[in-house]
Coordinates of C-alpha atoms in Angstrom, one line a residue:
Chain Y
M589 CA 0.0 0.0 0.0
S590 CA 1.3 3.4 -0.8
L591 CA -0.5 6.8 -1.0
A592 CA 1.4 10.0 -1.7
A593 CA 0.6 13.6 -2.6
E594 CA 2.9 15.2 -5.1
H595 CA 3.1 19.1 -5.6
L596 CA -0.6 19.3 -4.5
T597 CA -2.3 22.7 -5.1
V598 CA -5.9 22.9 -4.2
S599 CA -8.1 26.0 -4.3
Y600 CA -11.7 26.9 -3.6
G601 CA -12.4 29.5 -6.3
E602 CA -9.6 32.1 -6.1
R603 CA -8.4 31.1 -2.7
A604 CA -5.6 28.5 -2.6
V605 CA -5.9 26.2 0.3
L606 CA -3.0 23.9 -0.3
H607 CA 0.3 25.1 -1.9
D608 CA 2.5 22.8 -3.7
L609 CA 2.3 20.2 -0.9
D610 CA 4.2 16.9 -0.9
L611 CA 3.3 14.1 1.6
S612 CA 3.9 10.4 1.7
I613 CA 1.7 8.3 3.9
V614 CA 3.7 6.0 6.1
D615 CA 2.6 2.4 5.5
N616 CA 1.3 0.5 8.5
Q617 CA 1.2 3.6 10.7
V618 CA -1.4 5.9 12.4
T619 CA -0.8 9.3 11.0
A620 CA -2.6 12.4 12.5
V621 CA -2.8 15.6 10.6
V622 CA -3.0 18.6 12.9
G623 CA -3.0 22.3 12.5
P624 CA -5.2 25.5 13.2
N625 CA -8.6 25.9 11.8
G626 CA -8.7 26.6 8.1
C627 CA -5.0 25.5 7.5
G628 CA -6.2 23.0 5.0
K629 CA -5.9 19.7 6.8
S630 CA -9.4 18.5 5.9
T631 CA -8.8 19.7 2.3
L632 CA -5.7 17.6 2.3
L633 CA -7.5 14.5 3.6
R634 CA -10.4 15.0 1.1
T635 CA -8.0 15.4 -1.9
L636 CA -6.0 12.3 -0.8
G637 CA -9.4 10.4 -0.8
R638 CA -10.4 11.6 -4.2
L639 CA -13.3 13.8 -3.0
L640 CA -11.5 16.9 -4.4
R641 CA -9.7 17.3 -7.5
P642 CA -6.3 19.2 -7.2
D643 CA -5.7 22.2 -9.5
H644 CA -2.0 21.2 -9.8
G645 CA -0.1 18.1 -8.8
R646 CA -1.5 14.6 -8.1
V647 CA -2.4 12.0 -5.6
V648 CA -0.8 8.6 -6.4
L649 CA -2.3 5.4 -4.9
D650 CA -0.2 2.2 -5.4
G651 CA 1.7 3.8 -8.3
R652 CA -1.4 5.1 -10.2
R653 CA -2.9 8.5 -10.4
I654 CA -6.0 8.5 -8.2
D655 CA -7.9 10.8 -10.6
H656 CA -7.2 8.3 -13.4
T657 CA -8.4 5.3 -11.4
P658 CA -12.1 4.4 -11.5
T659 CA -13.9 5.4 -8.3
R660 CA -14.9 1.8 -7.5
Q661 CA -11.3 0.6 -7.6
V662 CA -10.2 3.4 -5.4
A663 CA -13.1 2.5 -3.0
R664 CA -11.7 -1.0 -2.7
R665 CA -8.3 0.2 -1.5
L666 CA -9.0 3.4 0.4
G667 CA -11.9 4.0 2.9
L668 CA -12.7 7.5 3.9
L669 CA -15.1 8.8 6.6
P670 CA -16.2 12.4 6.0
Q671 CA -16.8 14.8 8.8
T672 CA -20.1 14.3 10.7
P673 CA -21.9 12.2 8.2
T674 CA -25.7 11.7 8.8
A675 CA -27.6 8.5 8.2
P676 CA -31.3 8.7 6.9
G677 CA -33.8 8.6 9.7
G678 CA -34.6 5.1 10.8
M679 CA -31.8 3.3 9.0
T680 CA -30.4 0.5 11.1
V681 CA -26.8 0.0 12.0
R682 CA -26.6 -3.2 10.1
D683 CA -28.1 -1.6 6.9
L684 CA -25.6 1.2 7.2
V685 CA -22.6 -1.1 7.6
A686 CA -23.9 -3.2 4.7
R687 CA -23.6 -0.2 2.5
G688 CA -19.9 -0.4 3.0
R689 CA -19.9 -3.5 0.8
N690 CA -20.9 -1.4 -2.2
P691 CA -17.4 -1.2 -4.0
H692 CA -17.4 -5.0 -4.0
L693 CA -20.8 -5.6 -5.5
S694 CA -22.2 -5.4 -8.9
W695 CA -25.1 -6.7 -10.8
L696 CA -23.1 -9.9 -11.4
R697 CA -21.9 -10.1 -7.9
Q698 CA -24.9 -9.5 -5.5
F699 CA -24.6 -9.3 -1.7
G700 CA -23.7 -12.8 -0.5
S701 CA -22.5 -14.7 2.5
E702 CA -18.9 -13.3 2.2
D703 CA -20.4 -9.8 2.4
A704 CA -22.6 -10.8 5.4
A705 CA -19.5 -12.1 7.0
A706 CA -17.6 -8.8 6.4
V707 CA -20.5 -6.9 7.9
A708 CA -20.6 -9.2 11.0
H709 CA -16.9 -8.8 11.4
A710 CA -17.0 -5.0 11.2
L711 CA -19.9 -4.9 13.7
D712 CA -17.8 -7.1 16.0
A713 CA -14.7 -5.0 15.6
V714 CA -16.6 -1.8 16.7
G715 CA -18.5 -3.7 19.4
L716 CA -22.0 -3.0 18.0
T717 CA -23.1 -6.5 17.2
D718 CA -25.8 -6.3 19.9
S719 CA -27.0 -2.9 18.5
A720 CA -27.1 -4.0 14.9
D721 CA -30.8 -3.8 14.5
R722 CA -31.2 -0.4 16.3
A723 CA -31.6 2.8 14.3
V724 CA -28.4 4.8 13.8
D725 CA -30.1 8.0 14.9
E726 CA -31.1 6.5 18.3
L727 CA -27.5 5.8 19.3
S728 CA -25.2 7.9 21.4
G729 CA -22.7 10.1 19.6
G730 CA -19.9 7.8 20.3
Q731 CA -21.9 4.6 19.1
R732 CA -23.0 6.5 16.0
Q733 CA -19.4 7.3 15.1
R734 CA -18.4 3.7 15.7
A735 CA -21.3 2.6 13.4
W736 CA -19.9 4.8 10.6
I737 CA -16.4 3.5 11.2
A738 CA -17.9 0.0 10.9
M739 CA -19.3 0.9 7.5
V740 CA -15.8 1.9 6.4
L741 CA -14.4 -1.3 7.9
A742 CA -16.8 -3.4 6.0
Q743 CA -15.3 -1.9 2.8
Q744 CA -12.1 -3.9 3.8
T745 CA -9.5 -1.5 2.7
D746 CA -6.0 -1.5 4.0
L747 CA -6.1 2.3 4.2
L748 CA -8.5 4.4 6.3
L749 CA -8.8 8.1 6.2
L750 CA -10.9 9.7 9.0
D751 CA -11.9 13.3 8.9
E752 CA -12.1 14.6 12.5
P753 CA -13.7 11.4 13.8
T754 CA -14.0 12.9 17.3
T755 CA -15.9 16.1 16.4
Y756 CA -18.8 16.8 18.7
L757 CA -18.0 13.9 21.0
D758 CA -17.3 14.4 24.7
L759 CA -13.9 13.3 26.0
A760 CA -15.0 9.8 27.0
H761 CA -16.5 9.1 23.5
Q762 CA -13.4 10.6 21.9
I763 CA -11.2 8.1 23.7
E764 CA -13.7 5.3 22.9
V765 CA -13.3 6.1 19.1
L766 CA -9.6 6.6 19.2
D767 CA -9.1 3.4 21.2
L768 CA -10.9 1.7 18.4
V769 CA -8.7 3.3 15.8
A770 CA -5.6 2.1 17.8
A771 CA -7.0 -1.4 18.0
L772 CA -7.6 -1.5 14.2
H773 CA -4.1 -0.5 13.6
A774 CA -2.6 -2.9 16.2
E775 CA -4.7 -6.0 15.4
H776 CA -5.2 -5.6 11.6
G777 CA -2.1 -3.6 10.6
R778 CA -4.3 -1.1 8.9
T779 CA -2.8 2.3 7.8
V780 CA -4.8 5.2 9.3
V781 CA -4.7 8.8 8.4
M782 CA -6.9 11.1 10.5
V783 CA -7.4 14.7 11.0
L784 CA -7.6 15.7 14.7
H785 CA -8.0 18.9 16.6
D786 CA -6.7 17.8 20.0
L787 CA -2.9 17.8 20.0
N788 CA -2.6 15.7 23.1
L789 CA -4.9 13.0 21.7
A790 CA -3.1 13.2 18.4
A791 CA 0.2 12.8 20.2
R792 CA -1.1 9.8 22.2
Y793 CA -2.8 7.9 19.4
A794 CA -0.6 8.7 16.3
G795 CA 2.9 7.4 15.5
H796 CA 3.4 10.1 13.0
L797 CA 2.3 13.7 13.2
V798 CA 1.8 16.1 10.2
L799 CA 1.7 19.7 11.2
V800 CA 0.0 21.9 8.6
R801 CA 0.1 25.7 8.5
D802 CA -1.4 27.8 5.7
G803 CA -1.7 25.0 3.2
R804 CA 1.9 23.8 3.7
I805 CA 3.4 21.1 5.8
H806 CA 5.2 22.9 8.6
H807 CA 6.9 19.8 10.1
Q808 CA 6.2 16.1 10.3
G809 CA 7.6 13.2 12.3
P810 CA 7.2 11.4 15.6
P811 CA 4.9 13.4 18.0
A812 CA 7.7 14.1 20.5
E813 CA 9.8 15.7 17.7
V814 CA 7.0 17.7 16.2
L815 CA 5.3 19.1 19.2
T816 CA 7.8 21.5 20.6
P817 CA 6.9 24.9 22.3
Q818 CA 8.6 26.8 19.4
R819 CA 6.6 25.0 16.7
I820 CA 3.3 25.3 18.6
E821 CA 3.8 29.0 18.9
E822 CA 4.8 29.3 15.2
V823 CA 1.8 27.3 13.9
F824 CA -1.0 28.1 16.4
G825 CA 0.3 31.4 17.8
L826 CA 0.0 29.9 21.2
R827 CA 2.6 29.9 24.0
A828 CA 2.6 26.5 25.7
T829 CA 4.8 24.3 27.8
V830 CA 5.3 20.7 26.7
L831 CA 5.5 18.2 29.5
A832 CA 5.8 14.5 29.5
D833 CA 2.4 12.7 29.5
P834 CA 2.4 11.0 33.0
H835 CA 0.8 7.8 31.4
T836 CA 2.7 7.4 28.2
G837 CA 5.8 9.6 28.5
G838 CA 4.8 11.3 25.2
P839 CA 4.4 15.0 24.7
L840 CA 1.6 16.8 26.6
V841 CA 0.9 20.4 25.5
V842 CA -0.2 22.7 28.2
P843 CA -1.1 26.2 27.1
R844 CA 0.2 29.0 29.3
P845 CA -2.3 31.3 30.9
T846 CA -2.7 34.5 28.7
G847 CA -0.8 37.4 30.1
S848 CA 1.9 35.3 32.0
Chain I
M1120 CA -41.3 -7.0 -0.7
A1121 CA -44.6 -8.1 0.7
V1122 CA -46.0 -4.6 0.3
T1123 CA -44.9 -4.5 -3.4
V1124 CA -46.6 -7.8 -4.1
T1125 CA -49.8 -6.8 -2.3
V1126 CA -50.0 -3.5 -4.1
L1127 CA -49.2 -5.1 -7.5
V1128 CA -51.9 -7.7 -7.1
A1129 CA -54.4 -4.9 -6.1
A1130 CA -53.5 -2.9 -9.1
L1131 CA -54.0 -6.0 -11.4
V1132 CA -57.4 -6.7 -9.8
V1133 CA -58.4 -3.1 -10.4
G1134 CA -57.3 -3.5 -14.0
V1135 CA -59.5 -6.6 -14.6
L1136 CA -62.4 -4.9 -12.8
A1137 CA -62.0 -1.8 -15.0
L1138 CA -62.1 -4.0 -18.1
S1139 CA -65.3 -5.6 -16.7
V1140 CA -67.6 -2.6 -15.9
G1141 CA -69.2 -0.2 -18.3
D1142 CA -72.2 0.1 -20.6
F1143 CA -71.7 -3.5 -21.5
P1144 CA -71.0 -5.3 -18.2
L1145 CA -68.9 -8.5 -18.4
A1146 CA -67.9 -11.2 -15.9
P1147 CA -64.3 -10.9 -14.8
T1148 CA -63.8 -14.5 -16.0
D1149 CA -64.9 -13.5 -19.6
V1150 CA -62.4 -10.6 -19.4
L1151 CA -59.6 -12.9 -18.5
R1152 CA -60.6 -15.3 -21.3
A1153 CA -60.7 -12.4 -23.8
L1154 CA -57.3 -11.2 -22.6
V1155 CA -55.6 -14.5 -23.5
G1156 CA -57.4 -14.6 -26.9
G1157 CA -60.5 -16.7 -26.0
G1158 CA -64.2 -15.7 -25.8
D1159 CA -66.4 -14.4 -28.5
A1160 CA -65.6 -11.6 -30.9
G1161 CA -67.9 -9.1 -29.3
T1162 CA -66.4 -9.5 -25.9
R1163 CA -62.9 -9.3 -27.4
L1164 CA -63.8 -6.1 -29.2
V1165 CA -65.1 -4.5 -26.0
V1166 CA -62.2 -5.6 -23.8
L1167 CA -59.2 -5.4 -26.2
E1168 CA -60.2 -2.4 -28.4
L1169 CA -62.5 -0.2 -26.3
R1170 CA -61.5 -0.7 -22.7
A1171 CA -58.0 -2.0 -22.6
P1172 CA -56.2 1.1 -24.0
R1173 CA -57.8 3.2 -21.4
V1174 CA -57.0 0.8 -18.6
V1175 CA -53.5 0.4 -19.8
V1176 CA -52.9 4.2 -20.0
G1177 CA -54.4 4.6 -16.5
L1178 CA -52.2 1.9 -14.9
L1179 CA -49.0 2.7 -16.7
A1180 CA -49.4 6.6 -16.3
G1181 CA -49.9 6.0 -12.7
A1182 CA -46.9 3.7 -12.4
A1183 CA -44.7 6.0 -14.4
L1184 CA -45.7 9.2 -12.5
A1185 CA -45.2 7.5 -9.0
L1186 CA -41.8 5.9 -10.1
A1187 CA -40.7 9.3 -11.4
G1188 CA -41.8 10.9 -8.0
A1189 CA -39.8 8.3 -6.1
L1190 CA -36.8 9.0 -8.2
T1191 CA -37.1 12.8 -7.9
Q1192 CA -37.6 12.8 -4.2
T1193 CA -34.5 10.6 -3.8
V1194 CA -32.4 12.7 -6.0
V1195 CA -33.3 16.1 -4.6
R1196 CA -33.6 14.6 -1.1
N1197 CA -37.0 16.4 -0.4
P1198 CA -40.2 14.5 0.4
L1199 CA -42.1 17.5 -1.0
A1200 CA -40.6 17.1 -4.5
S1201 CA -42.5 15.7 -7.3
P1202 CA -41.7 15.3 -11.0
D1203 CA -43.3 18.8 -11.3
V1204 CA -40.2 20.4 -9.8
L1205 CA -38.2 19.1 -12.9
G1206 CA -40.4 21.4 -15.0
V1207 CA -41.8 18.4 -17.1
T1208 CA -45.4 18.7 -16.0
S1209 CA -45.8 22.4 -16.6
G1210 CA -43.8 22.3 -19.8
A1211 CA -45.9 19.5 -21.1
A1212 CA -49.1 21.4 -20.1
L1213 CA -47.9 24.5 -22.0
G1214 CA -47.1 22.4 -25.0
A1215 CA -50.5 20.6 -24.9
V1216 CA -52.5 23.7 -24.3
A1217 CA -50.6 25.6 -27.0
A1218 CA -51.4 22.7 -29.4
I1219 CA -55.1 22.8 -28.5
V1220 CA -55.6 26.5 -28.5
L1221 CA -53.3 27.7 -31.3
G1222 CA -53.6 24.6 -33.5
G1223 CA -57.4 24.5 -33.2
G1224 CA -59.2 26.2 -36.0
T1225 CA -61.9 24.0 -37.5
Y1226 CA -63.2 21.1 -35.5
E1227 CA -62.1 18.5 -37.9
V1228 CA -58.6 19.7 -38.0
S1229 CA -58.3 20.0 -34.2
A1230 CA -59.9 16.5 -33.6
G1231 CA -57.1 14.9 -35.5
L1232 CA -54.6 17.2 -33.8
L1233 CA -55.9 16.3 -30.4
R1234 CA -55.2 12.6 -30.9
L1235 CA -51.7 12.9 -32.2
G1236 CA -50.5 16.4 -32.0
V1237 CA -51.3 17.1 -28.3
P1238 CA -49.3 14.1 -27.0
A1239 CA -46.3 15.2 -29.3
A1240 CA -46.5 18.8 -28.2
A1241 CA -46.8 17.8 -24.6
T1242 CA -43.7 15.5 -24.9
I1243 CA -41.7 18.3 -26.6
G1244 CA -42.8 20.9 -24.1
G1245 CA -42.1 18.7 -21.1
L1246 CA -38.6 17.7 -22.3
A1247 CA -37.7 21.2 -23.2
A1248 CA -38.7 22.6 -19.8
A1249 CA -36.9 19.8 -18.0
A1250 CA -33.7 20.4 -20.0
L1251 CA -34.0 24.1 -19.1
V1252 CA -34.4 23.4 -15.4
V1253 CA -31.6 20.9 -15.2
G1254 CA -29.4 23.1 -17.4
L1255 CA -30.0 26.3 -15.3
S1256 CA -29.4 24.5 -12.0
W1257 CA -26.3 22.6 -13.0
R1258 CA -23.3 23.7 -11.0
G1259 CA -20.6 21.1 -11.7
G1260 CA -23.3 18.6 -10.4
L1261 CA -27.0 18.5 -9.7
A1262 CA -27.5 20.8 -6.7
P1263 CA -30.7 19.7 -5.1
G1264 CA -31.6 23.1 -3.4
R1265 CA -31.0 25.0 -6.6
L1266 CA -32.9 22.5 -8.7
V1267 CA -36.0 22.8 -6.6
L1268 CA -35.9 26.7 -6.7
V1269 CA -35.2 26.9 -10.4
G1270 CA -37.9 24.2 -11.1
V1271 CA -40.5 26.0 -9.0
G1272 CA -39.7 29.3 -10.5
L1273 CA -39.7 28.1 -14.1
A1274 CA -42.9 26.1 -13.5
T1275 CA -44.6 29.3 -12.3
A1276 CA -43.5 31.2 -15.4
V1277 CA -44.6 28.4 -17.7
T1278 CA -47.9 28.0 -15.8
A1279 CA -48.6 31.8 -16.3
L1280 CA -48.1 31.4 -20.0
T1281 CA -50.6 28.4 -20.0
S1282 CA -53.1 30.4 -18.1
W1283 CA -52.8 33.3 -20.6
L1284 CA -53.4 30.8 -23.4
L1285 CA -56.6 29.6 -21.7
V1286 CA -57.8 33.1 -21.1
V1287 CA -57.5 34.1 -24.8
A1288 CA -58.7 30.7 -26.2
K1289 CA -62.2 30.0 -27.6
V1290 CA -64.5 28.5 -25.0
N1291 CA -64.6 25.0 -26.6
D1292 CA -60.7 24.9 -26.8
A1293 CA -60.4 26.2 -23.2
A1294 CA -62.8 23.5 -22.0
R1295 CA -60.9 20.7 -23.8
A1296 CA -57.6 22.2 -22.5
S1297 CA -59.0 22.1 -18.9
V1298 CA -59.9 18.5 -19.2
W1299 CA -56.4 17.8 -20.3
L1300 CA -54.9 19.8 -17.5
A1301 CA -56.9 17.8 -14.9
G1302 CA -55.6 14.6 -16.4
S1303 CA -57.9 12.1 -18.0
V1304 CA -57.8 8.7 -19.5
S1305 CA -61.1 8.6 -21.2
S1306 CA -61.4 7.6 -24.8
R1307 CA -57.8 6.6 -25.0
G1308 CA -56.7 4.3 -27.9
W1309 CA -53.8 2.1 -28.6
D1310 CA -52.1 5.0 -30.4
Q1311 CA -51.7 6.6 -27.0
A1312 CA -51.2 3.4 -25.0
V1313 CA -48.4 1.9 -27.1
P1314 CA -45.9 4.8 -26.9
L1315 CA -46.5 4.9 -23.2
A1316 CA -46.0 1.2 -22.8
V1317 CA -42.8 1.2 -24.8
S1318 CA -41.3 4.1 -22.9
F1319 CA -42.3 2.4 -19.6
A1320 CA -40.7 -0.9 -20.7
V1321 CA -37.4 0.9 -21.3
L1322 CA -37.4 3.4 -18.4
A1323 CA -38.7 1.4 -15.6
P1324 CA -36.0 -1.4 -15.6
T1325 CA -33.5 1.5 -15.9
A1326 CA -34.9 3.1 -12.9
L1327 CA -34.7 -0.2 -10.9
L1328 CA -31.0 -0.5 -12.0
L1329 CA -30.4 2.9 -10.4
G1330 CA -31.9 1.6 -7.0
R1331 CA -28.6 0.3 -5.7
P1332 CA -26.5 3.5 -6.4
L1333 CA -29.3 5.6 -5.0
S1334 CA -29.3 3.5 -1.8
I1335 CA -25.7 4.7 -1.4
V1336 CA -26.3 8.2 -2.5
E1337 CA -28.8 8.7 0.4
L1338 CA -25.9 8.5 2.8
G1339 CA -24.7 11.8 1.3
D1340 CA -22.6 12.7 -1.8
D1341 CA -19.3 12.4 0.0
V1342 CA -19.9 9.0 1.5
A1343 CA -21.4 7.8 -1.8
A1344 CA -18.2 8.9 -3.6
T1345 CA -15.9 7.1 -1.1
L1346 CA -18.1 4.0 -1.6
G1347 CA -17.4 4.0 -5.3
V1348 CA -20.5 5.5 -6.6
R1349 CA -20.3 8.1 -9.5
V1350 CA -22.5 10.6 -7.8
R1351 CA -23.0 13.1 -10.6
A1352 CA -23.7 10.5 -13.2
T1353 CA -26.2 8.7 -10.9
A1354 CA -28.0 12.0 -10.2
L1355 CA -28.2 13.0 -13.8
A1356 CA -29.4 9.6 -15.0
T1357 CA -32.0 9.5 -12.2
A1358 CA -33.3 12.9 -13.2
A1359 CA -33.3 12.0 -16.9
V1360 CA -35.3 8.7 -16.2
A1361 CA -37.8 10.7 -14.0
V1362 CA -38.2 13.2 -16.8
G1363 CA -38.7 10.6 -19.4
L1364 CA -41.3 8.6 -17.4
T1365 CA -43.3 11.8 -16.5
A1366 CA -43.2 13.1 -20.2
A1367 CA -44.5 9.7 -21.4
A1368 CA -47.3 9.6 -18.8
V1369 CA -48.3 13.2 -19.2
A1370 CA -48.4 12.9 -23.0
A1371 CA -50.8 10.0 -22.7
A1372 CA -52.9 10.9 -19.8
G1373 CA -52.5 14.7 -19.2
A1374 CA -51.3 16.4 -16.1
I1375 CA -52.6 14.0 -13.6
G1376 CA -51.6 15.7 -10.4
F1377 CA -50.4 14.5 -7.0
V1378 CA -49.5 10.9 -7.9
G1379 CA -45.8 11.6 -8.1
L1380 CA -45.9 13.4 -4.8
V1381 CA -48.2 11.3 -2.6
V1382 CA -47.7 7.7 -3.7
P1383 CA -43.9 7.5 -3.0
Q1384 CA -44.5 9.0 0.5
V1385 CA -47.3 6.6 1.2
L1386 CA -45.4 3.6 0.1
R1387 CA -42.3 4.7 2.0
R1388 CA -44.4 4.6 5.1
L1389 CA -46.1 1.3 4.3
A1390 CA -42.9 -0.4 3.4
G1391 CA -41.0 1.1 6.4
T1392 CA -38.0 2.1 4.2
T1393 CA -35.7 5.2 4.5
R1394 CA -36.3 6.5 1.0
P1395 CA -39.3 6.0 -1.3
P1396 CA -39.2 2.4 -2.7
L1397 CA -39.1 2.3 -6.4
A1398 CA -40.9 -0.9 -7.5
A1399 CA -43.5 -0.5 -4.7
S1400 CA -44.2 3.1 -5.7
A1401 CA -44.7 2.1 -9.3
C1402 CA -47.3 -0.5 -8.3
G1403 CA -48.9 2.1 -5.9
G1404 CA -49.2 4.7 -8.7
A1405 CA -50.9 2.1 -11.0
L1406 CA -53.3 1.2 -8.2
L1407 CA -54.1 4.9 -7.4
V1408 CA -54.7 6.1 -11.0
G1409 CA -56.4 2.8 -12.1
G1410 CA -58.5 2.8 -8.9
A1411 CA -59.4 6.5 -9.2
D1412 CA -60.5 6.0 -12.8
L1413 CA -62.6 2.9 -11.9
V1414 CA -64.3 4.6 -9.0
G1415 CA -65.0 7.7 -11.2
R1416 CA -66.7 5.4 -13.8
L1417 CA -68.7 3.5 -11.2
L1418 CA -70.0 6.4 -9.2
W1419 CA -70.9 9.0 -12.0
T1420 CA -72.3 8.6 -15.4
W1421 CA -70.4 11.4 -16.8
E1422 CA -66.6 11.3 -17.2
V1423 CA -64.8 12.5 -14.1
P1424 CA -61.2 13.5 -15.0
V1425 CA -59.1 10.8 -13.3
G1426 CA -56.8 13.6 -12.0
L1427 CA -59.6 14.7 -9.7
G1428 CA -59.9 11.3 -8.3
T1429 CA -56.3 10.8 -7.5
A1430 CA -56.2 14.0 -5.5
A1431 CA -59.4 13.3 -3.8
I1432 CA -58.2 9.8 -2.7
G1433 CA -54.4 10.4 -2.4
A1434 CA -54.4 13.6 -0.4
P1435 CA -56.6 12.6 2.6
Y1436 CA -54.8 9.2 2.7
L1437 CA -51.4 10.7 3.1
I1438 CA -52.7 13.2 5.7
W1439 CA -54.3 10.3 7.6
L1440 CA -50.9 8.3 7.5
L1441 CA -49.0 11.4 8.7
L1442 CA -51.4 12.0 11.6
R1443 CA -51.2 8.4 12.6
E1444 CA -47.4 8.4 12.4
R1445 CA -47.3 11.5 14.6
R1446 CA -49.5 9.9 17.2
V1447 CA -47.3 6.7 17.3
G1448 CA -43.9 8.4 17.1

């Protein structure tokens, strides 16, 4: 599996959001893309997942330009969960997860036992087997997000792109979702790229951090190397102290009180 | 599935009953015998030549309008949408009324024109208006909100033109145009039933093929794209099939209102699905229009335009369903 962006420039109308950006996704690793609001991190993820077309440059998936690859073929190798998706009212978890099999189905190959097994496996992986027949809109925020992750899992791709999977979730549910991501990586060797807001959670759950500012990659590498007080000030304009996380020893960003 | 089969059987029963009743009543068994080529020549004439075209037009126009409604509501993600928002119905109405009013002249000329010219003018008007609506709302894709606004705006403008034609028309022409506008299946012949049947035979299976991608598109355009669906192509194909079905139905039976709006919503509730079911909606449309025509013929001796019946049956039923749903939920 390889996914890379080469000289990527993406703009919305006149406004360029990404400028000549290069990025290679590290295989078999959890990568977190972090940066201030509007820095282009979601745009980067969406372009990597073929939802946006770059103005210049290209995204290459397994040696082939992604915009020259049929969308179904891309969907068999790369799963992407957009920000805060909504399921139609009353749709059950099982129905939602079964939709993830779409890239593997055609008129010649209808939904079969193999697909049912993939759905059951995905439900099991996110711990929703017992809630499979409940409506998605009845679930708690954390469960709902796990149901959507199960849909992407049922796609059975080696590569998962998650766009702010923890938005609108309280801290406990954020941990619940990120623990699931960590398990998917640890147990199934999946490559995960996710956009996150919380630097401390990103540092704890990602092996590789990509720090984005103004549509360019400011720095990337292991969390401890990326998250220094100097870089945090450069990118976020925030003065902070970086301590050692008492549980993991990784970096823990503590903002200084304003005025001190 | 059970709902689809039940509704389909009900529609077929209505069809056989509609072939039995009339000035020359027949037993349903005789009707069935005539349908498979048996029975005496008189019965065959009544069933196959006099009544069958009307019944076929009613059932298929209803099926086509309801199926088009289900497709439209899915693609614009709005339960209030009907094929009317695609501009087809109002465009077809303008075409038909223009043909009746402007093409009129002597009665002999207009009689021939009504039979062949009006369906053709309605088809052309409907397709042209739909092309205009889709063209004007296209922004690198089919933008649902824009489509509804452009469609409603254009329909209003086109309807104003139609009203103007009705105002300036001769009384006779205006009366005939009004019947067409209400939607009617009376005195239809095979020359109207066959084009509708052919269009339906091509477009309905195409619509069912779109069912799977549409079941993904209801998760949102982004999710659908990541699941390998060509979102823009699917939306455009869906709109095109809905337009074609509506144009074919309206050309044969006039602007039967409400079927495309109410049937998909009723069937969605009966079948308990998250979006209007396609096959079940088609069967439900056939049942509603076929049933409305049958009831109209049984209760009144004069010809009640079927469009009035569909609204009179369909609207209260949907409201009742919604009230009950609210009480339960």
